[in-house]
């Protein structure tokens, strides 16, 4: 058996026809920018996130850039965020001229360590940019409190957290702006790039809308240097079909996560996502991430692999799992602060020790709504096999 880390095959056979019909309708209309599909998606998405407004755009990265710009964050400003994220989180901050300031993470949930935020605040800090990584919600009550006390804006990176909640309220509805990605591997994925912002602030929604169309409030009248960042009508048609299924799909992801946790909890050397968190949390399980601890005993693999010294236990485990037919991905092997692109920020190795350690330990197991129970059992059996050697 071969298990992919992610696959859309089963989803396409489930809803492919419905999507094809929607696509043909848009294609035959000859209107590919804006129009009914985009308007109805924005309305439905705002409803889903429980915000007053939603503005669609070209990607999750653009959503972050538009949010930062709408809050006038730029040259000389600092934004506090996590280095354990997809590169785009920091890239968006840098691309508006501001500086990302990274705080270390909590190894239990992979999220920004809330106790470290206040120490990172300077006179230049303008905003906190929390990342609900893997779909795990940050404590938004605490973040909003810190932000209020220090007069900071909050931009939520919800790229992996569409449909996730904190205390029953959707992520993306807490901060000044919530930013979403519809990249195909996200919980709500388009057939290409797409993104959206959600906000309760009318003025911000208006500015973001204008910025996304060349800073153009009226046709050929430009009040700002903006972007060309729209969601295609064809992508909106797909998202309109998929949005109705988002919650059902998250429930399926959650069932898989619970199964993994139940079945793998006895293995020493694996650190699972915190068990107690599952039933009361609004985790959207975009990824199921475990840690292979440095003291795990994967002896047999060690003795058969080459260049032993260059491999962490995680890498050995991953190679062996791959050999047994289970493919995985590492989100993320190198923290943002140690990426060559950020050498000018002069973060040294060891400056964010938890983030750096976790990057060497994490591995994402296959998780997508259509991963069936036979496939789940296969993944579980192969992991047990590796650890029982
Ligand atoms: C995917 C992702 C982004 C960027 O979204 P794109 O649509 O790919 O531009 C930003 N932040 C995080 C945490 C992501 O996972």
Short mmCIF file of C-alpha atoms and ligand atoms in Angstrom, two decimals:
data_model
loop_
_atom_site.label_atom_id
_atom_site.label_comp_id
_atom_site.label_asym_id
_atom_site.label_seq_id
_atom_site.Cartn_x
_atom_site.Cartn_y
_atom_site.Cartn_z
CA UNK A 1 0.00 0.00 0.00
CA UNK A 2 1.11 3.58 -0.66
CA UNK A 3 -0.28 6.42 1.44
CA UNK A 4 0.20 9.99 0.23
CA UNK A 5 0.58 12.83 2.74
CA UNK A 6 -2.27 14.62 1.02
CA UNK A 7 -4.60 13.76 -1.86
CA UNK A 8 -7.55 15.36 -3.61
CA UNK A 9 -8.45 12.25 -5.60
CA UNK A 10 -11.36 11.14 -3.43
CA UNK A 11 -12.66 14.66 -3.02
CA UNK A 12 -12.72 15.13 -6.78
CA UNK A 13 -14.81 12.00 -7.23
CA UNK A 14 -17.19 13.19 -4.49
CA UNK A 15 -17.85 16.75 -5.67
CA UNK A 16 -16.13 16.92 -9.04
CA UNK A 17 -19.33 17.02 -11.08
CA UNK A 18 -20.88 19.77 -9.01
CA UNK A 19 -17.71 21.83 -9.38
CA UNK A 20 -17.46 21.17 -13.11
CA UNK A 21 -21.03 22.42 -13.58
CA UNK A 22 -20.26 25.59 -11.62
CA UNK A 23 -17.09 26.14 -13.64
CA UNK A 24 -18.83 25.68 -16.97
CA UNK A 25 -21.45 28.21 -15.95
CA UNK A 26 -18.80 30.83 -15.16
CA UNK A 27 -16.75 30.01 -18.24
CA UNK A 28 -19.73 30.32 -20.57
CA UNK A 29 -20.76 33.62 -18.96
CA UNK A 30 -17.56 35.16 -20.32
CA UNK A 31 -17.13 37.13 -17.05
CA UNK A 32 -13.99 36.00 -15.26
CA UNK A 33 -13.21 38.84 -12.86
CA UNK A 34 -15.60 39.66 -10.03
CA UNK A 35 -19.24 38.97 -10.65
CA UNK A 36 -21.84 36.89 -8.84
CA UNK A 37 -19.60 34.01 -7.73
CA UNK A 38 -17.07 36.28 -6.03
CA UNK A 39 -19.77 38.38 -4.36
CA UNK A 40 -21.65 35.36 -3.08
CA UNK A 41 -18.45 33.72 -1.84
CA UNK A 42 -17.43 36.82 0.12
CA UNK A 43 -20.86 36.99 1.69
CA UNK A 44 -20.87 33.31 2.62
CA UNK A 45 -17.30 33.44 3.90
CA UNK A 46 -17.98 36.43 6.19
CA UNK A 47 -20.98 34.51 7.51
CA UNK A 48 -18.82 31.44 8.16
CA UNK A 49 -16.14 33.46 9.99
CA UNK A 50 -18.84 35.49 11.78
CA UNK A 51 -17.41 38.84 10.71
CA UNK A 52 -19.26 41.73 9.10
CA UNK A 53 -17.00 41.82 6.04
CA UNK A 54 -14.85 39.60 3.91
CA UNK A 55 -12.71 40.66 0.96
CA UNK A 56 -11.26 38.04 -1.34
CA UNK A 57 -7.84 38.31 -2.90
CA UNK A 58 -5.21 36.35 -4.80
CA UNK A 59 -3.53 34.39 -1.99
CA UNK A 60 -3.00 34.05 1.72
CA UNK A 61 0.27 35.95 1.34
CA UNK A 62 -1.57 38.84 -0.30
CA UNK A 63 -4.21 38.71 2.45
CA UNK A 64 -1.43 39.32 5.00
CA UNK A 65 0.14 42.10 2.93
CA UNK A 66 -3.22 43.82 2.39
CA UNK A 67 -4.03 43.56 6.10
CA UNK A 68 -0.68 45.07 7.11
CA UNK A 69 -1.02 47.87 4.55
CA UNK A 70 -4.58 48.68 5.63
CA UNK A 71 -3.30 49.19 9.18
CA UNK A 72 -0.56 51.51 7.90
CA UNK A 73 2.20 49.20 9.02
CA UNK A 74 5.42 49.82 7.10
CA UNK A 75 8.92 51.27 7.26
CA UNK A 76 10.32 51.43 10.78
CA UNK A 77 7.55 49.35 12.34
CA UNK A 78 7.94 46.02 14.10
CA UNK A 79 5.50 43.12 14.04
CA UNK A 80 5.72 40.31 16.58
CA UNK A 81 5.20 36.86 15.13
CA UNK A 82 6.42 33.26 15.12
CA UNK A 83 9.43 31.90 13.28
CA UNK A 84 7.79 28.48 13.20
CA UNK A 85 5.45 29.08 10.29
CA UNK A 86 5.37 29.07 6.54
CA UNK A 87 7.81 31.67 5.18
CA UNK A 88 4.99 33.90 3.85
CA UNK A 89 4.06 35.03 7.37
CA UNK A 90 7.32 36.93 7.77
CA UNK A 91 7.70 37.66 4.08
CA UNK A 92 4.48 39.68 4.14
CA UNK A 93 5.77 41.79 7.05
CA UNK A 94 9.06 42.44 5.30
CA UNK A 95 7.45 43.20 1.98
CA UNK A 96 5.49 46.13 3.43
CA UNK A 97 8.79 47.51 4.79
CA UNK A 98 8.30 46.47 8.42
CA UNK A 99 10.45 44.14 10.50
CA UNK A 100 9.37 40.75 11.81
CA UNK A 101 10.30 40.17 15.45
CA UNK A 102 10.18 36.49 16.30
CA UNK A 103 9.28 35.07 19.67
CA UNK A 104 9.92 31.45 20.56
CA UNK A 105 7.17 28.83 20.65
CA UNK A 106 5.54 26.55 23.18
CA UNK A 107 6.70 23.01 22.25
CA UNK A 108 3.36 21.53 23.37
CA UNK A 109 1.29 23.27 20.71
CA UNK A 110 3.89 24.75 18.31
CA UNK A 111 2.38 28.20 18.78
CA UNK A 112 3.93 31.51 19.77
CA UNK A 113 4.72 31.44 23.50
CA UNK A 114 2.33 34.03 24.92
CA UNK A 115 4.55 34.64 27.92
CA UNK A 116 7.26 36.01 25.61
CA UNK A 117 5.21 38.53 23.67
CA UNK A 118 5.39 41.40 26.13
CA UNK A 119 9.18 41.10 26.42
CA UNK A 120 9.41 41.55 22.65
CA UNK A 121 7.42 44.80 22.58
CA UNK A 122 9.42 47.97 21.83
CA UNK A 123 8.44 51.55 21.02
CA UNK A 124 8.38 50.52 17.36
CA UNK A 125 6.01 47.56 17.76
CA UNK A 126 2.78 48.11 15.87
CA UNK A 127 1.14 44.73 15.74
CA UNK A 128 1.05 41.11 16.82
CA UNK A 129 0.69 38.56 14.04
CA UNK A 130 -0.34 35.26 15.66
CA UNK A 131 -0.21 32.14 13.49
CA UNK A 132 -2.77 29.44 14.23
CA UNK A 133 -0.30 26.89 12.94
CA UNK A 134 -1.62 23.53 11.70
CA UNK A 135 -5.13 24.74 12.64
CA UNK A 136 -4.41 24.88 16.36
CA UNK A 137 -6.06 27.95 17.90
CA UNK A 138 -4.02 30.37 19.97
CA UNK A 139 -5.59 31.76 23.12
CA UNK A 140 -7.14 34.80 21.48
CA UNK A 141 -8.45 36.19 24.77
CA UNK A 142 -4.89 36.55 26.04
CA UNK A 143 -3.58 37.94 22.77
CA UNK A 144 -6.33 40.54 22.53
CA UNK A 145 -5.66 41.55 26.13
CA UNK A 146 -1.93 42.03 25.50
CA UNK A 147 -2.75 43.97 22.34
CA UNK A 148 -5.22 46.26 24.09
CA UNK A 149 -2.90 46.95 27.01
CA UNK A 150 -0.08 47.86 24.65
CA UNK A 151 -2.10 49.58 21.96
CA UNK A 152 -1.18 47.08 19.26
CA UNK A 153 -3.09 45.82 16.24
CA UNK A 154 -3.73 42.10 15.75
CA UNK A 155 -3.56 40.35 12.40
CA UNK A 156 -4.44 36.67 12.61
CA UNK A 157 -2.70 34.30 10.18
CA UNK A 158 -5.53 31.81 9.66
CA UNK A 159 -4.07 30.28 6.50
CA UNK A 160 -4.28 26.82 8.09
CA UNK A 161 -7.22 27.58 10.32
CA UNK A 162 -10.30 28.16 8.17
CA UNK A 163 -13.17 26.73 10.20
CA UNK A 164 -11.18 26.57 13.45
CA UNK A 165 -12.46 28.19 16.65
CA UNK A 166 -11.34 29.64 19.95
CA UNK A 167 -14.00 29.34 22.65
CA UNK A 168 -16.68 28.70 20.05
CA UNK A 169 -15.90 31.78 18.00
CA UNK A 170 -14.20 31.39 14.58
CA UNK A 171 -10.53 32.26 14.30
CA UNK A 172 -10.11 35.32 12.14
CA UNK A 173 -12.94 37.11 13.93
CA UNK A 174 -10.87 38.15 16.98
CA UNK A 175 -8.14 40.36 15.56
CA UNK A 176 -8.45 43.56 13.56
CA UNK A 177 -8.09 41.41 10.45
CA UNK A 178 -8.07 37.64 9.87
CA UNK A 179 -6.12 36.36 6.85
CA UNK A 180 -6.98 33.16 5.00
CA UNK A 181 -5.39 31.10 2.22
CA UNK A 182 -7.18 28.89 -0.27
CA UNK A 183 -4.03 27.16 -1.50
CA UNK A 184 -5.08 23.64 -2.55
CA UNK A 185 -3.66 21.90 0.55
CA UNK A 186 -5.49 24.12 3.05
CA UNK A 187 -8.75 22.98 4.64
CA UNK A 188 -10.68 25.10 2.17
CA UNK A 189 -8.69 24.82 -1.04
CA UNK A 190 -9.18 26.31 -4.49
CA UNK A 191 -7.83 24.81 -7.71
CA UNK A 192 -4.95 27.25 -7.61
CA UNK A 193 -4.17 30.32 -5.52
CA UNK A 194 -6.74 32.26 -3.56
CA UNK A 195 -7.14 34.12 -0.30
CA UNK A 196 -9.40 36.32 1.77
CA UNK A 197 -9.45 38.64 4.73
CA UNK A 198 -12.20 38.85 7.30
CA UNK A 199 -12.88 41.87 9.48
CA UNK A 200 -15.58 43.63 11.48
CA UNK A 201 -14.12 47.03 10.62
CA UNK A 202 -15.89 48.73 7.72
CA UNK A 203 -13.05 51.18 7.06
CA UNK A 204 -10.42 48.44 6.96
CA UNK A 205 -12.56 46.32 4.62
CA UNK A 206 -12.93 49.31 2.32
CA UNK A 207 -9.21 50.11 2.27
CA UNK A 208 -8.33 46.45 1.71
CA UNK A 209 -10.78 46.24 -1.17
CA UNK A 210 -9.27 49.33 -2.76
CA UNK A 211 -5.68 48.21 -2.23
CA UNK A 212 -6.50 44.87 -3.84
CA UNK A 213 -7.61 46.70 -7.00
CA UNK A 214 -4.68 49.07 -7.64
CA UNK A 215 -5.66 51.45 -4.84
CA UNK A 216 -8.65 52.35 -6.99
CA UNK A 217 -11.86 53.39 -5.18
CA UNK A 218 -13.40 54.55 -8.45
CA UNK A 219 -12.59 53.39 -11.93
CA UNK A 220 -9.28 54.90 -13.10
CA UNK A 221 -9.02 57.04 -9.98
CA UNK A 222 -6.14 55.87 -7.77
CA UNK A 223 -5.70 57.04 -4.20
CA UNK A 224 -3.05 54.52 -3.22
CA UNK A 225 -0.27 52.39 -4.67
CA UNK A 226 -1.97 49.03 -4.40
CA UNK A 227 -1.87 45.57 -5.92
CA UNK A 228 -3.61 43.49 -8.51
CA UNK A 229 -4.92 40.88 -6.10
CA UNK A 230 -8.32 39.43 -6.84
CA UNK A 231 -9.89 36.05 -6.48
CA UNK A 232 -10.77 34.67 -9.92
CA UNK A 233 -14.47 34.06 -10.57
CA UNK A 234 -13.59 30.46 -11.47
CA UNK A 235 -11.87 29.92 -8.12
CA UNK A 236 -14.80 31.56 -6.31
CA UNK A 237 -17.19 29.12 -8.03
CA UNK A 238 -15.14 26.21 -6.67
CA UNK A 239 -14.94 27.70 -3.19
CA UNK A 240 -18.72 28.25 -3.14
CA UNK A 241 -19.21 24.52 -3.63
CA UNK A 242 -16.56 23.58 -1.08
CA UNK A 243 -17.40 26.04 1.69
CA UNK A 244 -20.61 24.14 2.47
CA UNK A 245 -18.53 21.07 3.22
CA UNK A 246 -15.82 22.70 5.31
CA UNK A 247 -17.24 21.79 8.71
CA UNK A 248 -18.01 18.23 7.68
CA UNK A 249 -14.45 17.84 6.41
CA UNK A 250 -13.00 19.23 9.63
CA UNK A 251 -15.04 16.67 11.60
CA UNK A 252 -13.47 13.94 9.49
CA UNK A 253 -10.00 15.32 10.08
CA UNK A 254 -10.73 15.42 13.79
CA UNK A 255 -11.84 11.77 13.80
CA UNK A 256 -8.55 10.83 12.13
CA UNK A 257 -6.60 12.88 14.68
CA UNK A 258 -8.40 11.14 17.55
CA UNK A 259 -7.71 7.75 16.02
CA UNK A 260 -4.00 8.53 15.63
CA UNK A 261 -3.80 9.81 19.19
CA UNK A 262 -5.57 6.78 20.64
CA UNK A 263 -3.45 4.33 18.69
CA UNK A 264 -0.05 5.98 19.02
CA UNK A 265 -0.20 7.20 22.60
CA UNK A 266 1.61 4.15 23.97
CA UNK A 267 4.72 4.64 21.90
CA UNK A 268 7.58 6.07 23.88
CA UNK A 269 9.67 8.42 21.85
CA UNK A 270 6.74 9.98 20.02
CA UNK A 271 5.23 13.18 21.32
CA UNK A 272 1.64 13.56 20.16
CA UNK A 273 -0.55 16.65 20.01
CA UNK A 274 -1.98 17.17 23.47
CA UNK A 275 -4.83 14.72 24.05
CA UNK A 276 -6.85 16.70 26.53
CA UNK A 277 -7.14 19.50 24.06
CA UNK A 278 -9.05 17.63 21.40
CA UNK A 279 -12.65 17.48 22.45
CA UNK A 280 -13.05 20.98 23.70
CA UNK A 281 -10.90 22.66 21.10
CA UNK A 282 -11.73 24.19 17.78
CA UNK A 283 -8.63 22.74 16.10
CA UNK A 284 -9.13 22.42 12.34
CA UNK A 285 -6.45 19.71 11.97
CA UNK A 286 -4.97 21.03 8.76
CA UNK A 287 -1.92 19.02 9.81
CA UNK A 288 -1.36 16.24 12.31
CA UNK A 289 2.12 16.90 13.60
CA UNK A 290 4.05 14.64 15.93
CA UNK A 291 7.54 14.97 17.33
CA UNK A 292 10.11 12.19 17.19
CA UNK A 293 12.07 12.83 20.34
CA UNK A 294 15.85 12.88 20.36
CA UNK A 295 16.02 9.95 22.77
CA UNK A 296 13.70 7.66 20.79
CA UNK A 297 15.15 4.26 20.10
CA UNK A 298 15.09 3.53 16.43
CA UNK A 299 18.09 1.23 16.63
CA UNK A 300 17.55 -1.03 13.67
CA UNK A 301 17.12 1.82 11.28
CA UNK A 302 20.21 3.50 12.62
CA UNK A 303 22.34 0.47 12.00
CA UNK A 304 21.22 0.12 8.39
CA UNK A 305 21.29 3.72 7.25
CA UNK A 306 24.30 5.55 5.93
CA UNK A 307 25.71 8.77 7.29
CA UNK A 308 24.15 8.08 10.65
CA UNK A 309 25.62 11.13 12.24
CA UNK A 310 23.89 13.46 9.81
CA UNK A 311 20.41 12.22 10.57
CA UNK A 312 18.13 13.07 13.43
CA UNK A 313 15.82 10.36 14.74
CA UNK A 314 13.05 12.14 12.87
CA UNK A 315 14.87 11.81 9.55
CA UNK A 316 15.56 8.13 10.16
CA UNK A 317 11.95 7.55 11.10
CA UNK A 318 10.73 9.38 8.03
CA UNK A 319 13.00 7.44 5.66
CA UNK A 320 11.85 4.14 7.15
CA UNK A 321 8.18 5.13 7.03
CA UNK A 322 8.62 6.10 3.38
CA UNK A 323 10.20 2.72 2.64
CA UNK A 324 7.12 1.09 4.18
CA UNK A 325 4.81 3.08 1.89
CA UNK A 326 3.78 6.01 4.08
CA UNK A 327 4.74 9.40 2.69
CA UNK A 328 5.07 12.38 4.97
CA UNK A 329 6.04 16.03 4.86
CA UNK A 330 8.11 18.11 7.26
CA UNK A 331 6.39 21.35 8.18
CA UNK A 332 8.87 23.07 8.61
CA UNK A 333 12.49 21.87 8.43
CA UNK A 334 14.14 25.31 8.78
CA UNK A 335 12.75 28.09 10.97
CA UNK A 336 12.18 31.42 9.26
CA UNK A 337 14.77 33.29 11.34
CA UNK A 338 17.52 30.98 10.06
CA UNK A 339 16.53 31.18 6.40
CA UNK A 340 19.25 32.69 4.18
CA UNK A 341 16.77 35.35 3.04
CA UNK A 342 16.72 36.71 6.59
CA UNK A 343 20.45 36.76 7.25
CA UNK A 344 20.27 40.55 7.57
CA UNK A 345 18.12 40.21 10.70
CA UNK A 346 21.19 38.57 12.31
CA UNK A 347 19.43 35.91 14.31
CA UNK A 348 22.04 33.42 15.44
CA UNK A 349 21.56 29.70 15.76
CA UNK A 350 20.29 29.11 19.28
CA UNK A 351 18.42 32.42 19.48
CA UNK A 352 15.04 30.66 19.40
CA UNK A 353 15.99 27.31 20.92
CA UNK A 354 12.54 25.73 21.13
CA UNK A 355 11.64 26.61 17.55
CA UNK A 356 14.99 25.27 16.35
CA UNK A 357 14.68 22.02 18.28
CA UNK A 358 11.10 21.44 17.16
CA UNK A 359 12.10 21.92 13.51
CA UNK A 360 14.41 18.91 13.89
CA UNK A 361 11.70 16.77 15.54
CA UNK A 362 8.44 17.41 13.71
CA UNK A 363 6.84 15.25 11.08
CA UNK A 364 3.32 15.55 9.66
CA UNK A 365 1.40 12.30 9.29
CA UNK A 366 -1.03 11.85 6.38
CA UNK A 367 -4.30 13.63 7.17
CA UNK A 368 -7.09 14.63 4.80
CA UNK A 369 -10.85 14.06 5.14
CA UNK A 370 -10.97 11.13 2.72
CA UNK A 371 -8.14 9.15 4.34
CA UNK A 372 -10.11 5.98 5.04
CA UNK A 373 -9.88 3.68 8.03
CA UNK A 374 -7.85 1.04 6.18
CA UNK A 375 -5.30 3.67 5.24
CA UNK A 376 -5.26 5.07 8.78
CA UNK A 377 -4.65 1.59 10.19
CA UNK A 378 -1.85 1.07 7.71
CA UNK A 379 -0.11 4.27 8.84
CA UNK A 380 -0.56 3.30 12.50
CA UNK A 381 0.68 -0.28 11.97
CA UNK A 382 3.80 0.85 10.15
CA UNK A 383 4.68 3.33 12.90
CA UNK A 384 4.21 0.65 15.54
CA UNK A 385 6.35 -1.70 13.46
CA UNK A 386 9.21 0.81 13.37
CA UNK A 387 9.12 1.38 17.10
CA UNK A 388 8.82 -2.29 18.03
CA UNK A 389 12.02 -3.28 16.25
C1 LIG B 1 -0.19 28.81 3.25
C2 LIG B 1 0.22 29.78 4.27
C3 LIG B 1 0.39 31.14 3.99
C4 LIG B 1 0.36 31.70 2.59
O1 LIG B 1 -0.77 31.40 1.85
P1 LIG B 1 -0.69 31.36 0.24
O2 LIG B 1 -2.11 31.29 -0.17
O3 LIG B 1 0.10 30.18 -0.13
O4 LIG B 1 -0.04 32.64 -0.20
C5 LIG B 1 0.66 32.00 5.04
N1 LIG B 1 0.79 31.55 6.29
C6 LIG B 1 0.66 30.24 6.60
C7 LIG B 1 0.78 29.81 8.02
C8 LIG B 1 0.39 29.32 5.59
O5 LIG B 1 0.27 28.03 5.91
#
